[in-house]
Amino acid sequence: IICAGDMADVAGGLEDQALQRKARLKALRAKKAGQESTEKDENGQDQPEKSSKPQLKFRSYNPQTEDLKEKKMPKAKPEDVEVQIKEQLEAGKDPELGEVNLANLAPRKVDWDLKRDIAKKLEKLERRTQKAIVEIIRDRLKEDSEDLASAVAATGNEQSYDSD
């Protein structure tokens, strides 16, 4: 059996939790909306929290009012780049970087893999072609030598007839 006093305590605790939940949700909504959220200080009074609004900074704009002139940024001075350039030039003088094989840099032709695969077959074919050429030359020389021999024999016979 629950008595009325306990019910009041339970109900009061639930109400407190509900109020805390509402305050958290309100703070989240305010934070999401970019508004100033309120927090309770030690005395239970609402105090606006300092918001982090973006500060104005004028780089190229020259404001007319005195209030805004204070927020103008000083003109930027160019940096000395001579030191950086010298370091880069010295880094570029490395002898290792100067020696680059141009064959590695040039892109390969589209049919390089086909040529690679057919290279062995082409070597065999080249050898067979050379052998065939040699045989043809030998055959012609044999024919020419037979013709030469018959021509010599014919000329020899003519000389023998002339000497008589």
PDB file of C-alpha atoms in Angstrom:
ATOM      1  CA  ILE A   1       0.000   0.000   0.000  1.00  0.00           C
ATOM      2  CA  ILE A   2       1.333   3.398  -1.048  1.00  0.00           C
ATOM      3  CA  CYS A   3       0.483   6.288   1.106  1.00  0.00           C
ATOM      4  CA  ALA A   4      -0.349   9.792  -0.087  1.00  0.00           C
ATOM      5  CA  GLY A   5       2.910  11.297   1.228  1.00  0.00           C
ATOM      6  CA  ASP A   6       4.976   8.877  -0.815  1.00  0.00           C
ATOM      7  CA  MET A   7       2.876   9.658  -3.880  1.00  0.00           C
ATOM      8  CA  ALA A   8       3.543  13.360  -3.443  1.00  0.00           C
ATOM      9  CA  ASP A   9       7.304  12.696  -3.212  1.00  0.00           C
ATOM     10  CA  VAL A  10       7.240  10.509  -6.311  1.00  0.00           C
ATOM     11  CA  ALA A  11       5.127  13.036  -8.205  1.00  0.00           C
ATOM     12  CA  GLY A  12       7.404  15.888  -7.087  1.00  0.00           C
ATOM     13  CA  GLY A  13      10.481  13.959  -8.251  1.00  0.00           C
ATOM     14  CA  LEU A  14       8.868  13.267 -11.615  1.00  0.00           C
ATOM     15  CA  GLU A  15       7.947  16.931 -11.978  1.00  0.00           C
ATOM     16  CA  ASP A  16      11.538  17.936 -11.227  1.00  0.00           C
ATOM     17  CA  GLN A  17      12.832  15.500 -13.821  1.00  0.00           C
ATOM     18  CA  ALA A  18      10.324  16.808 -16.355  1.00  0.00           C
ATOM     19  CA  LEU A  19      11.421  20.406 -15.685  1.00  0.00           C
ATOM     20  CA  GLN A  20      15.091  19.460 -16.064  1.00  0.00           C
ATOM     21  CA  ARG A  21      14.319  17.662 -19.322  1.00  0.00           C
ATOM     22  CA  LYS A  22      12.423  20.709 -20.597  1.00  0.00           C
ATOM     23  CA  ALA A  23      15.340  22.985 -19.721  1.00  0.00           C
ATOM     24  CA  ARG A  24      17.796  20.703 -21.536  1.00  0.00           C
ATOM     25  CA  LEU A  25      15.575  20.542 -24.612  1.00  0.00           C
ATOM     26  CA  LYS A  26      15.144  24.320 -24.577  1.00  0.00           C
ATOM     27  CA  ALA A  27      18.919  24.760 -24.346  1.00  0.00           C
ATOM     28  CA  LEU A  28      19.454  22.346 -27.234  1.00  0.00           C
ATOM     29  CA  ARG A  29      16.864  24.140 -29.386  1.00  0.00           C
ATOM     30  CA  ALA A  30      18.421  27.511 -28.593  1.00  0.00           C
ATOM     31  CA  LYS A  31      21.896  26.198 -29.373  1.00  0.00           C
ATOM     32  CA  LYS A  32      20.665  24.695 -32.606  1.00  0.00           C
ATOM     33  CA  ALA A  33      18.907  27.921 -33.588  1.00  0.00           C
ATOM     34  CA  GLY A  34      21.989  29.972 -32.682  1.00  0.00           C
ATOM     35  CA  GLN A  35      20.225  31.947 -30.000  1.00  0.00           C
ATOM     36  CA  GLU A  36      21.561  32.815 -26.591  1.00  0.00           C
ATOM     37  CA  SER A  37      20.828  30.078 -24.135  1.00  0.00           C
ATOM     38  CA  THR A  38      20.041  30.819 -20.550  1.00  0.00           C
ATOM     39  CA  GLU A  39      21.575  29.157 -17.542  1.00  0.00           C
ATOM     40  CA  LYS A  40      20.661  29.464 -13.921  1.00  0.00           C
ATOM     41  CA  ASP A  41      23.347  30.753 -11.616  1.00  0.00           C
ATOM     42  CA  GLU A  42      23.748  29.905  -7.933  1.00  0.00           C
ATOM     43  CA  ASN A  43      20.739  32.010  -6.947  1.00  0.00           C
ATOM     44  CA  GLY A  44      18.469  30.380  -9.513  1.00  0.00           C
ATOM     45  CA  GLN A  45      18.252  33.465 -11.714  1.00  0.00           C
ATOM     46  CA  ASP A  46      18.461  33.258 -15.492  1.00  0.00           C
ATOM     47  CA  GLN A  47      21.628  34.724 -16.931  1.00  0.00           C
ATOM     48  CA  PRO A  48      22.315  34.932 -20.635  1.00  0.00           C
ATOM     49  CA  GLU A  49      25.337  32.931 -21.688  1.00  0.00           C
ATOM     50  CA  LYS A  50      27.987  34.781 -23.677  1.00  0.00           C
ATOM     51  CA  SER A  51      27.551  33.677 -27.262  1.00  0.00           C
ATOM     52  CA  SER A  52      30.432  33.129 -29.613  1.00  0.00           C
ATOM     53  CA  LYS A  53      29.234  35.278 -32.496  1.00  0.00           C
ATOM     54  CA  PRO A  54      31.668  35.769 -35.333  1.00  0.00           C
ATOM     55  CA  GLN A  55      33.733  38.905 -34.997  1.00  0.00           C
ATOM     56  CA  LEU A  56      33.988  41.319 -37.893  1.00  0.00           C
ATOM     57  CA  LYS A  57      37.376  41.552 -39.575  1.00  0.00           C
ATOM     58  CA  PHE A  58      37.843  43.937 -42.460  1.00  0.00           C
ATOM     59  CA  ARG A  59      40.715  42.999 -44.740  1.00  0.00           C
ATOM     60  CA  SER A  60      40.016  44.916 -47.916  1.00  0.00           C
ATOM     61  CA  TYR A  61      37.019  47.002 -46.868  1.00  0.00           C
ATOM     62  CA  ASN A  62      37.699  50.466 -45.516  1.00  0.00           C
ATOM     63  CA  PRO A  63      34.872  51.211 -43.030  1.00  0.00           C
ATOM     64  CA  GLN A  64      33.530  54.761 -42.677  1.00  0.00           C
ATOM     65  CA  THR A  65      32.483  54.708 -39.017  1.00  0.00           C
ATOM     66  CA  GLU A  66      34.936  54.951 -36.164  1.00  0.00           C
ATOM     67  CA  ASP A  67      33.537  51.869 -34.401  1.00  0.00           C
ATOM     68  CA  LEU A  68      34.166  49.688 -37.407  1.00  0.00           C
ATOM     69  CA  LYS A  69      37.581  51.194 -38.170  1.00  0.00           C
ATOM     70  CA  GLU A  70      38.857  49.555 -34.984  1.00  0.00           C
ATOM     71  CA  LYS A  71      38.011  46.148 -36.438  1.00  0.00           C
ATOM     72  CA  LYS A  72      39.985  46.743 -39.610  1.00  0.00           C
ATOM     73  CA  MET A  73      42.931  44.371 -39.948  1.00  0.00           C
ATOM     74  CA  PRO A  74      46.409  45.750 -40.612  1.00  0.00           C
ATOM     75  CA  LYS A  75      47.675  45.368 -44.158  1.00  0.00           C
ATOM     76  CA  ALA A  76      49.574  42.151 -44.703  1.00  0.00           C
ATOM     77  CA  LYS A  77      53.204  42.494 -45.690  1.00  0.00           C
ATOM     78  CA  PRO A  78      54.551  40.062 -48.280  1.00  0.00           C
ATOM     79  CA  GLU A  79      56.898  37.450 -46.947  1.00  0.00           C
ATOM     80  CA  ASP A  80      60.479  37.166 -48.093  1.00  0.00           C
ATOM     81  CA  VAL A  81      60.420  34.268 -50.537  1.00  0.00           C
ATOM     82  CA  GLU A  82      64.042  34.473 -51.624  1.00  0.00           C
ATOM     83  CA  VAL A  83      65.124  32.007 -48.931  1.00  0.00           C
ATOM     84  CA  GLN A  84      62.444  29.524 -49.954  1.00  0.00           C
ATOM     85  CA  ILE A  85      63.435  29.818 -53.623  1.00  0.00           C
ATOM     86  CA  LYS A  86      67.115  29.250 -52.807  1.00  0.00           C
ATOM     87  CA  GLU A  87      66.246  26.105 -50.824  1.00  0.00           C
ATOM     88  CA  GLN A  88      64.153  24.749 -53.691  1.00  0.00           C
ATOM     89  CA  LEU A  89      66.913  25.459 -56.220  1.00  0.00           C
ATOM     90  CA  GLU A  90      69.475  23.701 -54.038  1.00  0.00           C
ATOM     91  CA  ALA A  91      67.155  20.724 -53.632  1.00  0.00           C
ATOM     92  CA  GLY A  92      66.771  20.539 -57.410  1.00  0.00           C
ATOM     93  CA  LYS A  93      70.537  20.227 -57.936  1.00  0.00           C
ATOM     94  CA  ASP A  94      70.673  16.643 -56.614  1.00  0.00           C
ATOM     95  CA  PRO A  95      72.601  14.471 -59.089  1.00  0.00           C
ATOM     96  CA  GLU A  96      70.224  11.560 -58.514  1.00  0.00           C
ATOM     97  CA  LEU A  97      67.311  13.554 -59.854  1.00  0.00           C
ATOM     98  CA  GLY A  98      69.196  14.586 -63.009  1.00  0.00           C
ATOM     99  CA  GLU A  99      69.821  11.023 -64.199  1.00  0.00           C
ATOM    100  CA  VAL A 100      66.471   9.808 -65.442  1.00  0.00           C
ATOM    101  CA  ASN A 101      66.043   7.137 -68.087  1.00  0.00           C
ATOM    102  CA  LEU A 102      63.813   8.565 -70.802  1.00  0.00           C
ATOM    103  CA  ALA A 103      62.638   5.097 -71.833  1.00  0.00           C
ATOM    104  CA  ASN A 104      60.958   4.724 -68.445  1.00  0.00           C
ATOM    105  CA  LEU A 105      59.188   8.051 -68.794  1.00  0.00           C
ATOM    106  CA  ALA A 106      57.897   7.580 -72.339  1.00  0.00           C
ATOM    107  CA  PRO A 107      54.543   5.848 -72.544  1.00  0.00           C
ATOM    108  CA  ARG A 108      54.456   2.480 -74.259  1.00  0.00           C
ATOM    109  CA  LYS A 109      52.746   2.007 -77.572  1.00  0.00           C
ATOM    110  CA  VAL A 110      49.349   0.374 -77.659  1.00  0.00           C
ATOM    111  CA  ASP A 111      50.544  -2.875 -79.241  1.00  0.00           C
ATOM    112  CA  TRP A 112      53.673  -3.447 -77.127  1.00  0.00           C
ATOM    113  CA  ASP A 113      52.259  -6.598 -75.515  1.00  0.00           C
ATOM    114  CA  LEU A 114      51.391  -8.126 -78.903  1.00  0.00           C
ATOM    115  CA  LYS A 115      54.915  -7.512 -80.162  1.00  0.00           C
ATOM    116  CA  ARG A 116      56.349  -9.089 -77.017  1.00  0.00           C
ATOM    117  CA  ASP A 117      54.213 -12.229 -77.407  1.00  0.00           C
ATOM    118  CA  ILE A 118      55.028 -12.680 -81.103  1.00  0.00           C
ATOM    119  CA  ALA A 119      58.786 -12.013 -80.813  1.00  0.00           C
ATOM    120  CA  LYS A 120      59.758 -15.729 -80.453  1.00  0.00           C
ATOM    121  CA  LYS A 121      57.660 -16.765 -83.434  1.00  0.00           C
ATOM    122  CA  LEU A 122      59.158 -13.959 -85.499  1.00  0.00           C
ATOM    123  CA  GLU A 123      62.696 -15.137 -84.656  1.00  0.00           C
ATOM    124  CA  LYS A 124      61.901 -18.671 -85.916  1.00  0.00           C
ATOM    125  CA  LEU A 125      60.321 -17.258 -89.036  1.00  0.00           C
ATOM    126  CA  GLU A 126      63.333 -15.016 -89.667  1.00  0.00           C
ATOM    127  CA  ARG A 127      65.710 -18.011 -89.438  1.00  0.00           C
ATOM    128  CA  ARG A 128      63.581 -20.049 -91.835  1.00  0.00           C
ATOM    129  CA  THR A 129      63.435 -17.106 -94.252  1.00  0.00           C
ATOM    130  CA  GLN A 130      67.236 -16.762 -94.210  1.00  0.00           C
ATOM    131  CA  LYS A 131      67.643 -20.506 -94.873  1.00  0.00           C
ATOM    132  CA  ALA A 132      65.182 -20.329 -97.790  1.00  0.00           C
ATOM    133  CA  ILE A 133      67.029 -17.352 -99.287  1.00  0.00           C
ATOM    134  CA  VAL A 134      70.350 -19.198 -99.009  1.00  0.00           C
ATOM    135  CA  GLU A 135      68.890 -22.279-100.754  1.00  0.00           C
ATOM    136  CA  ILE A 136      67.469 -20.163-103.588  1.00  0.00           C
ATOM    137  CA  ILE A 137      70.842 -18.457-104.099  1.00  0.00           C
ATOM    138  CA  ARG A 138      72.623 -21.854-104.160  1.00  0.00           C
ATOM    139  CA  ASP A 139      70.142 -23.200-106.712  1.00  0.00           C
ATOM    140  CA  ARG A 140      70.705 -20.190-108.970  1.00  0.00           C
ATOM    141  CA  LEU A 141      74.457 -20.516-108.640  1.00  0.00           C
ATOM    142  CA  LYS A 142      74.264 -24.199-109.575  1.00  0.00           C
ATOM    143  CA  GLU A 143      72.150 -23.348-112.612  1.00  0.00           C
ATOM    144  CA  ASP A 144      74.550 -20.563-113.516  1.00  0.00           C
ATOM    145  CA  SER A 145      77.550 -22.833-113.046  1.00  0.00           C
ATOM    146  CA  GLU A 146      76.014 -25.464-115.355  1.00  0.00           C
ATOM    147  CA  ASP A 147      75.291 -22.768-117.903  1.00  0.00           C
ATOM    148  CA  LEU A 148      78.775 -21.408-117.383  1.00  0.00           C
ATOM    149  CA  ALA A 149      80.271 -24.876-117.825  1.00  0.00           C
ATOM    150  CA  SER A 150      78.330 -25.458-121.032  1.00  0.00           C
ATOM    151  CA  ALA A 151      79.268 -21.974-122.238  1.00  0.00           C
ATOM    152  CA  VAL A 152      82.931 -22.666-121.490  1.00  0.00           C
ATOM    153  CA  ALA A 153      82.692 -26.007-123.210  1.00  0.00           C
ATOM    154  CA  ALA A 154      81.007 -24.395-126.183  1.00  0.00           C
ATOM    155  CA  THR A 155      83.643 -21.689-126.344  1.00  0.00           C
ATOM    156  CA  GLY A 156      86.330 -24.312-125.995  1.00  0.00           C
ATOM    157  CA  ASN A 157      84.917 -26.218-128.957  1.00  0.00           C
ATOM    158  CA  GLU A 158      84.784 -23.089-131.061  1.00  0.00           C
ATOM    159  CA  GLN A 159      88.405 -22.314-130.280  1.00  0.00           C
ATOM    160  CA  SER A 160      89.410 -25.809-131.308  1.00  0.00           C
ATOM    161  CA  TYR A 161      87.646 -25.366-134.626  1.00  0.00           C
ATOM    162  CA  ASP A 162      89.280 -22.033-135.195  1.00  0.00           C
ATOM    163  CA  SER A 163      92.762 -23.342-134.575  1.00  0.00           C
ATOM    164  CA  ASP A 164      92.450 -25.824-137.410  1.00  0.00           C
TER     165      ASP A 164
END
